GROMACS .gro file of C-alpha atoms in nm:
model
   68
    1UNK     CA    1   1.631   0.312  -0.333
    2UNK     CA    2   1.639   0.215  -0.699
    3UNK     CA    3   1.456   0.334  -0.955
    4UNK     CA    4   1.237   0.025  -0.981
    5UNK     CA    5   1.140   0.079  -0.605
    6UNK     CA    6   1.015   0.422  -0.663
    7UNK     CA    7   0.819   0.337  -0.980
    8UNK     CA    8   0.690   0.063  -0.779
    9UNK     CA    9   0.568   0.320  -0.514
   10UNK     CA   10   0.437   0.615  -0.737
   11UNK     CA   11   0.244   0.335  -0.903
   12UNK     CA   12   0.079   0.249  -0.656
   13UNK     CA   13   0.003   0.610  -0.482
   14UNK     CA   14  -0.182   0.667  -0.820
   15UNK     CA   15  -0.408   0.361  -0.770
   16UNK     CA   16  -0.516   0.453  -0.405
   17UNK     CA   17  -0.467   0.840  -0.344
   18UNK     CA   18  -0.678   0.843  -0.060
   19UNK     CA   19  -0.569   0.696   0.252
   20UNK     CA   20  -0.845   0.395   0.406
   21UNK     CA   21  -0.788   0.120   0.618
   22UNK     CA   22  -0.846  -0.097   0.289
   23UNK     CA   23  -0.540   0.153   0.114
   24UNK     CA   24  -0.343  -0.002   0.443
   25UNK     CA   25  -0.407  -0.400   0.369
   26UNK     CA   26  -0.286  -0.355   0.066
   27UNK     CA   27   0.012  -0.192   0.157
   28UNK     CA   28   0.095  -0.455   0.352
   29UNK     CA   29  -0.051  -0.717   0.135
   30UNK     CA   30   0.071  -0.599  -0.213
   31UNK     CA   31   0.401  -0.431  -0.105
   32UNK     CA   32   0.484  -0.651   0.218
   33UNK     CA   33   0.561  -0.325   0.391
   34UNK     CA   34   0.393  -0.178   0.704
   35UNK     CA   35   0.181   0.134   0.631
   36UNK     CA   36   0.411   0.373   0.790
   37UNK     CA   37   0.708   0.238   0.652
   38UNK     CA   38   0.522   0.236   0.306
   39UNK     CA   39   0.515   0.619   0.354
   40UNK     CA   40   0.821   0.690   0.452
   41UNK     CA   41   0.980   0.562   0.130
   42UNK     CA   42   0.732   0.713  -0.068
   43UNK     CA   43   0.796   1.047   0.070
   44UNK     CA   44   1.193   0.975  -0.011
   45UNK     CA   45   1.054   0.876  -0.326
   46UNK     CA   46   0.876   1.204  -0.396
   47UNK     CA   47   1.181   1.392  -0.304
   48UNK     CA   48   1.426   1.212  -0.551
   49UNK     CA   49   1.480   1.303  -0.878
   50UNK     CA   50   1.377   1.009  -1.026
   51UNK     CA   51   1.038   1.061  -0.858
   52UNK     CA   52   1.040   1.417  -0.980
   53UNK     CA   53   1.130   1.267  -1.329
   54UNK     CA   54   0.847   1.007  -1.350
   55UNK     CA   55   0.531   1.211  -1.212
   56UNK     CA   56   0.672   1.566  -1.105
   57UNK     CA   57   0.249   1.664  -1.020
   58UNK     CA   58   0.234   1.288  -0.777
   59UNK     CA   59   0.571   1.398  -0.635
   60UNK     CA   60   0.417   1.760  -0.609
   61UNK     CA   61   0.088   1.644  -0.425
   62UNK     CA   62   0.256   1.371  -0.203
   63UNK     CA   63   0.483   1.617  -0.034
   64UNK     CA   64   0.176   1.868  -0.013
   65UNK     CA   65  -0.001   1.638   0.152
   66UNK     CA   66   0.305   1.583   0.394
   67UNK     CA   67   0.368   1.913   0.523
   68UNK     CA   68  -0.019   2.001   0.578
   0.00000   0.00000   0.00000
């Protein structure tokens, strides 16, 4: 995953926190990724450095959210 890819994803978690069906279509509009998919890389995203680097309280909250 480069670094672009999880910009691209923390980006967008900060637009749409909360998880709707219209959060979904525009996974899969917007990022051309299935929802589940679209959450998988951003957990990978949260756990990386880079994440960690860009928005250490997102990464915080996303893996939070995760584990509950």
């Amino acid at each position: 995953m480069t670094s672009t890819d999880i910009t691209v994803l923390l980006d967008f978690e900060r637009q749409h926190e909360k998880h709707t069906s219209q959060k979904e279509w525009l996974i899969m509009k917007d990022l051309r990724l299935r929802p589940a998919r679209y959450y998988q890389l951003l957990l990978r995203a949260a756990r990386s450095l880079e994440g960690w680097a860009e928005d250490p309280m997102l990464c915080d909250r996303i893996l939070h959210r995760a584990t509950a």
